[in-house]
Amino acid sequence: MQAFADDFDDSGPLQFRLDHIELDDSKNPPLAYATVSWGNTSPSEIEYLEATLDLYSKNGKKISLAPATIKKDLVLAGDSELSLIADLQFKLVKDITDASQLDGAYIHDQLSYSPGRQTIPQANIETKLLSASYRDNKLHVGAAVFNIGDATATNFKWDYVIVGWGDKPHHDFKYTNDSGKKHPVLNESLTLEPGRFVKVSFAIPLEGPAVPLPEIKDISFRLETDYGHSTPHRINRQEIFVNNQRLDSDIVDDYDTMYVPLRDLAEALGATVTWEERTQSALVKKGNTSILTSVGNPYYSLNGDQDSVLNHEPRLYQNTTFIVPLRFFSGLLDSEVIYHRMWAKEPIELIIVIPRSN
């Protein structure tokens, strides 16, 4: 019997999330087998950690008879993804007889640890596949290379590219820079500050007969580079970069939706905005794309299609600024949104909007 829980304990530098829990009611007392994701979300290392974890019901009642323990000599800093996994076993109180009683269960921790050294600011380079095509017996890929760290990346050198898809190993391609060939973009002259990106392309020679290229959503892409770290940057609690421009205007967080001024977003992505005061509506144009949207209206028009619906309607901020959901309108304007949360205790959010085409 199984139950699932998704609780995030935000009480300290060590964070624990209960991902899955399964009840074994054939034992006396009953047992719970739990999978916990955890990590050090602070900017400092943790030394000599001993964590004792108890299990609580959604009503706040302790239901474990004895705590489970995690011991580790060193826990590295900055693990915002909670990449460490622990499989734990709890003996439960006898009145837990059904898996549904574990719904909403959560972990409560008690920690004993010594703070270690603070992490040195570093660049953190990631890549995002933007386009792919197959022609002339080559796989042509375009990608964005962006920095989600807290220091400038310098002195780039690319090592290899791996592109693959699905469950077909013979469709995985590794393109290695065996000759040390200099890339026109990823080279020693490139510097990439946090929040900024560059676009790169590769034409990967393929061997054997031509094969149809699947949709982009089925392709995996990985670019391995070497780079240096310099010039630490202080990143504010929340920063948005749109097409390599810092968005300094009003930003509104509404639960799980982030709103930004439509004009600032659209113009940074190369679009034009025409405002109609009488109807409180805006017409956005970029190339062959036109978007008509209005204040308080969950419906919008995309290239004349009137049936589209917004999950969150646009609004006026302080009765002066027309704001729209960032991720949704970025997608309408053919752009990718990269969201990176650097810490969990006092979160720093870095959001990068990258147009797929030039």
XYZ file of C-alpha atoms in Angstrom:
358
model
C 0.000 0.000 0.000
C 1.351 3.400 -0.937
C 0.801 7.031 -0.068
C 2.519 10.112 -1.415
C 3.517 13.305 0.326
C 5.221 16.506 -0.769
C 6.255 18.567 2.211
C 9.202 20.972 2.315
C 10.776 21.777 5.670
C 12.173 25.335 5.480
C 13.560 25.622 9.003
C 17.309 25.716 8.433
C 20.258 25.249 6.094
C 19.548 21.516 5.731
C 16.273 20.919 3.901
C 14.362 17.626 3.777
C 11.497 16.774 1.422
C 9.385 13.645 1.814
C 8.904 12.403 -1.748
C 7.351 8.984 -1.253
C 6.157 6.832 1.606
C 4.875 3.252 1.627
C 3.077 1.453 4.445
C 3.832 -2.144 5.431
C 0.942 -3.057 7.708
C 1.929 -6.734 7.872
C 4.476 -5.891 10.569
C 3.811 -5.311 14.250
C 4.289 -2.446 14.819
C 3.605 -1.277 11.230
C 6.507 0.091 9.180
C 6.807 3.012 6.812
C 9.398 2.979 4.040
C 10.176 6.576 3.019
C 12.228 8.237 0.309
C 13.550 11.649 1.339
C 15.302 14.169 -0.897
C 17.585 16.474 1.015
C 20.471 18.890 0.677
C 22.331 21.863 2.072
C 20.635 24.938 0.613
C 22.871 27.477 2.373
C 26.015 29.088 0.936
C 28.224 27.359 3.541
C 29.374 23.775 3.812
C 28.103 21.623 6.683
C 30.562 19.428 8.595
C 29.919 16.407 10.830
C 26.172 16.276 10.289
C 23.893 14.061 12.340
C 20.212 14.479 11.530
C 17.452 12.684 13.413
C 14.173 12.610 11.486
C 10.747 11.923 12.893
C 7.562 11.322 10.936
C 4.420 13.371 11.612
C 0.870 13.069 10.293
C -0.775 15.938 8.440
C -2.560 16.770 11.712
C 0.742 17.368 13.486
C 0.790 14.120 15.444
C 4.072 12.267 15.772
C 3.535 8.806 14.291
C 7.070 7.345 14.359
C 8.101 5.412 17.458
C 11.804 6.225 16.960
C 13.642 8.609 14.631
C 15.621 7.647 11.560
C 19.173 8.968 11.379
C 21.313 10.450 8.617
C 25.051 10.882 9.282
C 27.522 12.522 6.920
C 31.003 13.965 7.372
C 30.606 16.728 4.783
C 27.579 18.193 2.997
C 28.417 20.557 0.166
C 26.743 23.948 -0.091
C 24.212 25.356 -2.512
C 22.156 22.222 -3.204
C 18.946 24.005 -4.210
C 17.769 20.921 -6.114
C 17.919 18.685 -2.983
C 19.958 16.144 -4.927
C 20.791 13.795 -2.013
C 18.485 10.813 -1.517
C 17.877 8.828 1.677
C 15.783 5.659 1.923
C 14.511 5.490 5.498
C 12.481 3.101 7.614
C 10.172 4.175 10.450
C 8.422 2.057 13.050
C 4.939 3.527 13.402
C 2.400 3.801 16.165
C -0.061 0.919 16.112
C -3.100 2.950 15.079
C -1.647 3.518 11.595
C -3.418 0.756 9.687
C -4.131 2.292 6.274
C -1.941 4.053 3.690
C -4.377 6.951 3.498
C -3.358 7.877 7.058
C 0.080 8.750 5.645
C -1.278 11.252 3.127
C 0.180 14.655 3.942
C 2.790 13.188 6.289
C 5.921 15.249 6.785
C 9.420 15.081 8.240
C 10.548 16.980 11.325
C 14.298 17.177 11.812
C 16.699 17.798 14.673
C 20.225 18.605 13.566
C 23.663 18.465 15.093
C 26.357 19.905 12.840
C 29.314 22.241 12.515
C 29.269 25.017 9.887
C 32.101 24.739 7.396
C 33.664 27.189 5.003
C 31.511 29.495 2.921
C 31.278 28.655 -0.748
C 33.438 30.731 -3.067
C 31.312 32.489 -5.716
C 31.457 30.514 -8.939
C 30.000 30.563 -12.393
C 27.544 27.797 -13.238
C 27.140 27.201 -16.955
C 24.113 25.347 -18.323
C 22.792 24.783 -21.842
C 19.341 24.683 -23.443
C 18.563 23.205 -26.856
C 16.725 25.751 -29.018
C 16.611 24.228 -32.506
C 17.589 21.167 -34.479
C 17.539 20.119 -38.118
C 18.933 17.225 -40.133
C 20.405 17.929 -43.552
C 23.450 17.114 -45.666
C 24.126 14.098 -43.430
C 24.705 16.417 -40.491
C 22.750 17.175 -37.368
C 22.534 20.947 -36.983
C 21.757 22.048 -33.429
C 21.382 25.490 -31.918
C 21.538 26.082 -28.185
C 21.752 28.757 -25.535
C 24.655 28.724 -23.103
C 23.783 30.643 -19.939
C 25.228 31.401 -16.504
C 23.147 30.693 -13.399
C 26.044 31.085 -10.953
C 27.147 34.072 -8.863
C 30.422 34.861 -10.659
C 31.416 35.681 -14.225
C 32.480 32.765 -16.431
C 35.622 33.349 -18.495
C 38.153 31.632 -20.747
C 35.802 29.125 -22.380
C 36.859 25.970 -24.191
C 34.374 23.425 -25.515
C 35.122 19.722 -25.111
C 32.253 17.747 -26.629
C 28.563 17.653 -27.500
C 26.174 14.741 -26.957
C 22.795 14.672 -28.696
C 20.377 11.782 -28.355
C 16.730 10.871 -28.122
C 14.307 8.234 -26.991
C 15.395 4.700 -26.173
C 17.460 4.191 -29.341
C 21.174 4.100 -28.424
C 22.315 4.099 -32.048
C 20.724 7.550 -32.380
C 23.058 9.053 -29.749
C 25.804 11.191 -31.228
C 28.938 12.405 -29.470
C 30.867 15.135 -31.203
C 34.275 15.600 -29.590
C 36.716 18.444 -30.054
C 39.644 16.072 -30.591
C 41.725 18.597 -32.505
C 41.240 21.400 -29.988
C 39.451 23.410 -32.662
C 38.510 26.901 -31.517
C 34.778 27.615 -31.383
C 33.687 30.987 -32.829
C 31.709 31.791 -29.646
C 32.942 29.527 -26.847
C 36.543 30.678 -26.668
C 38.947 32.532 -24.384
C 37.529 35.943 -25.316
C 34.007 35.169 -24.056
C 32.888 36.446 -20.644
C 29.442 35.536 -19.380
C 27.982 37.284 -16.341
C 25.211 35.725 -14.225
C 21.867 35.914 -16.003
C 23.421 36.339 -19.436
C 23.504 33.913 -22.352
C 25.054 33.376 -25.765
C 23.769 31.288 -28.642
C 25.931 28.596 -30.191
C 25.523 26.170 -33.063
C 27.110 22.893 -34.082
C 26.972 20.888 -37.310
C 27.587 17.319 -36.170
C 28.682 14.883 -38.899
C 26.655 11.683 -38.926
C 27.738 8.290 -40.165
C 25.587 5.737 -41.904
C 22.232 6.239 -43.640
C 20.122 9.320 -43.032
C 17.530 9.002 -40.264
C 14.453 11.174 -39.643
C 14.966 13.745 -36.908
C 12.368 13.503 -34.122
C 10.623 16.453 -32.546
C 12.768 18.725 -30.368
C 10.930 17.614 -27.233
C 12.338 14.102 -27.741
C 15.956 15.231 -28.121
C 18.464 15.385 -25.290
C 21.367 17.792 -25.608
C 24.472 18.208 -23.506
C 27.431 20.498 -24.063
C 30.558 20.083 -21.962
C 32.806 23.123 -21.601
C 35.744 24.213 -19.493
C 35.692 27.748 -18.112
C 37.140 29.914 -15.385
C 35.485 31.887 -12.580
C 36.042 35.559 -11.881
C 34.311 38.731 -10.676
C 31.807 37.650 -8.008
C 28.360 39.230 -8.387
C 25.888 40.074 -5.681
C 22.546 38.853 -6.954
C 19.431 40.416 -5.465
C 16.614 38.324 -4.043
C 14.943 38.167 -7.440
C 16.424 39.103 -10.787
C 15.017 38.733 -14.290
C 17.064 38.986 -17.468
C 15.155 39.181 -20.755
C 17.281 38.698 -23.863
C 20.387 39.748 -21.876
C 18.675 42.868 -20.512
C 18.013 43.227 -16.791
C 14.315 43.820 -16.130
C 14.310 46.647 -13.581
C 10.593 47.442 -13.716
C 7.782 46.292 -11.433
C 7.627 42.539 -10.794
C 4.596 41.024 -9.086
C 4.548 37.529 -7.571
C 1.057 36.068 -7.303
C 1.503 32.674 -5.686
C 2.911 30.500 -8.505
C 2.631 33.140 -11.236
C 5.080 35.961 -11.883
C 3.768 39.103 -13.597
C 5.930 41.636 -15.460
C 5.106 44.753 -17.528
C 4.044 43.634 -21.005
C 5.812 46.481 -22.802
C 9.174 45.853 -21.120
C 8.994 42.113 -21.790
C 7.832 42.439 -25.407
C 10.268 45.162 -26.425
C 13.229 43.299 -24.904
C 12.224 40.348 -27.112
C 12.073 42.510 -30.242
C 8.313 43.049 -30.380
C 6.263 46.248 -30.599
C 3.338 47.127 -28.356
C 0.373 49.382 -29.218
C -1.865 50.376 -26.310
C -5.564 51.228 -26.785
C -6.773 53.239 -23.791
C -10.478 53.062 -24.645
C -10.601 49.255 -24.626
C -7.740 48.798 -22.143
C -6.083 46.442 -24.603
C -2.632 45.924 -26.089
C -1.603 44.667 -29.519
C 1.796 42.950 -29.594
C 3.525 42.285 -32.914
C 6.714 40.372 -33.650
C 7.373 39.161 -37.177
C 4.336 37.150 -38.278
C 2.990 36.894 -34.722
C 0.300 39.198 -33.351
C -1.198 38.983 -29.861
C -4.230 40.962 -28.691
C -4.849 41.004 -24.949
C -6.770 43.215 -22.556
C -7.021 44.049 -18.858
C -8.998 41.543 -16.809
C -9.778 39.350 -19.814
C -8.757 35.669 -19.619
C -9.179 35.390 -23.407
C -6.602 36.604 -25.896
C -6.185 36.524 -29.653
C -3.149 34.897 -31.263
C -2.938 35.656 -34.994
C -6.703 36.139 -35.052
C -7.559 32.981 -33.116
C -10.141 34.057 -30.553
C -10.427 30.739 -28.685
C -7.242 30.947 -26.648
C -7.580 31.254 -22.863
C -5.120 32.486 -20.228
C -4.753 30.664 -16.921
C -4.105 34.026 -15.261
C -5.629 37.166 -16.703
C -3.570 40.311 -17.348
C -4.139 43.235 -14.995
C -3.224 46.806 -14.240
C -0.609 47.320 -11.546
C -1.194 50.434 -9.420
C -3.710 51.496 -12.099
C -0.906 52.463 -14.477
C 1.147 49.485 -15.682
C -0.246 46.634 -17.792
C 1.295 43.424 -16.430
C 1.067 39.878 -17.805
C 2.198 36.375 -16.746
C 5.910 36.170 -17.579
C 6.191 32.519 -18.594
C 2.996 32.441 -20.642
C 3.690 35.558 -22.721
C 7.348 34.643 -23.150
C 6.153 31.401 -24.709
C 3.792 33.264 -27.039
C 6.792 35.308 -28.173
C 8.781 32.120 -28.934
C 11.080 32.297 -25.920
C 12.367 29.904 -23.255
C 12.161 30.774 -19.553
C 14.951 29.441 -17.327
C 14.144 29.519 -13.605
C 16.899 28.902 -11.064
C 16.494 29.020 -7.284
C 19.900 29.401 -5.662
C 19.064 28.996 -1.970
C 16.003 27.865 -0.048
C 16.358 29.537 3.366
C 16.520 33.055 1.935
C 15.830 32.267 -1.706
C 17.583 34.011 -4.543
C 15.694 33.562 -7.799
C 17.406 34.076 -11.133
C 15.104 34.044 -14.164
C 16.461 34.158 -17.718
C 14.245 34.644 -20.803
C 15.918 33.460 -24.020
C 14.370 33.921 -27.490
C 14.509 30.708 -29.522
C 15.160 32.564 -32.771
C 17.126 35.736 -33.490
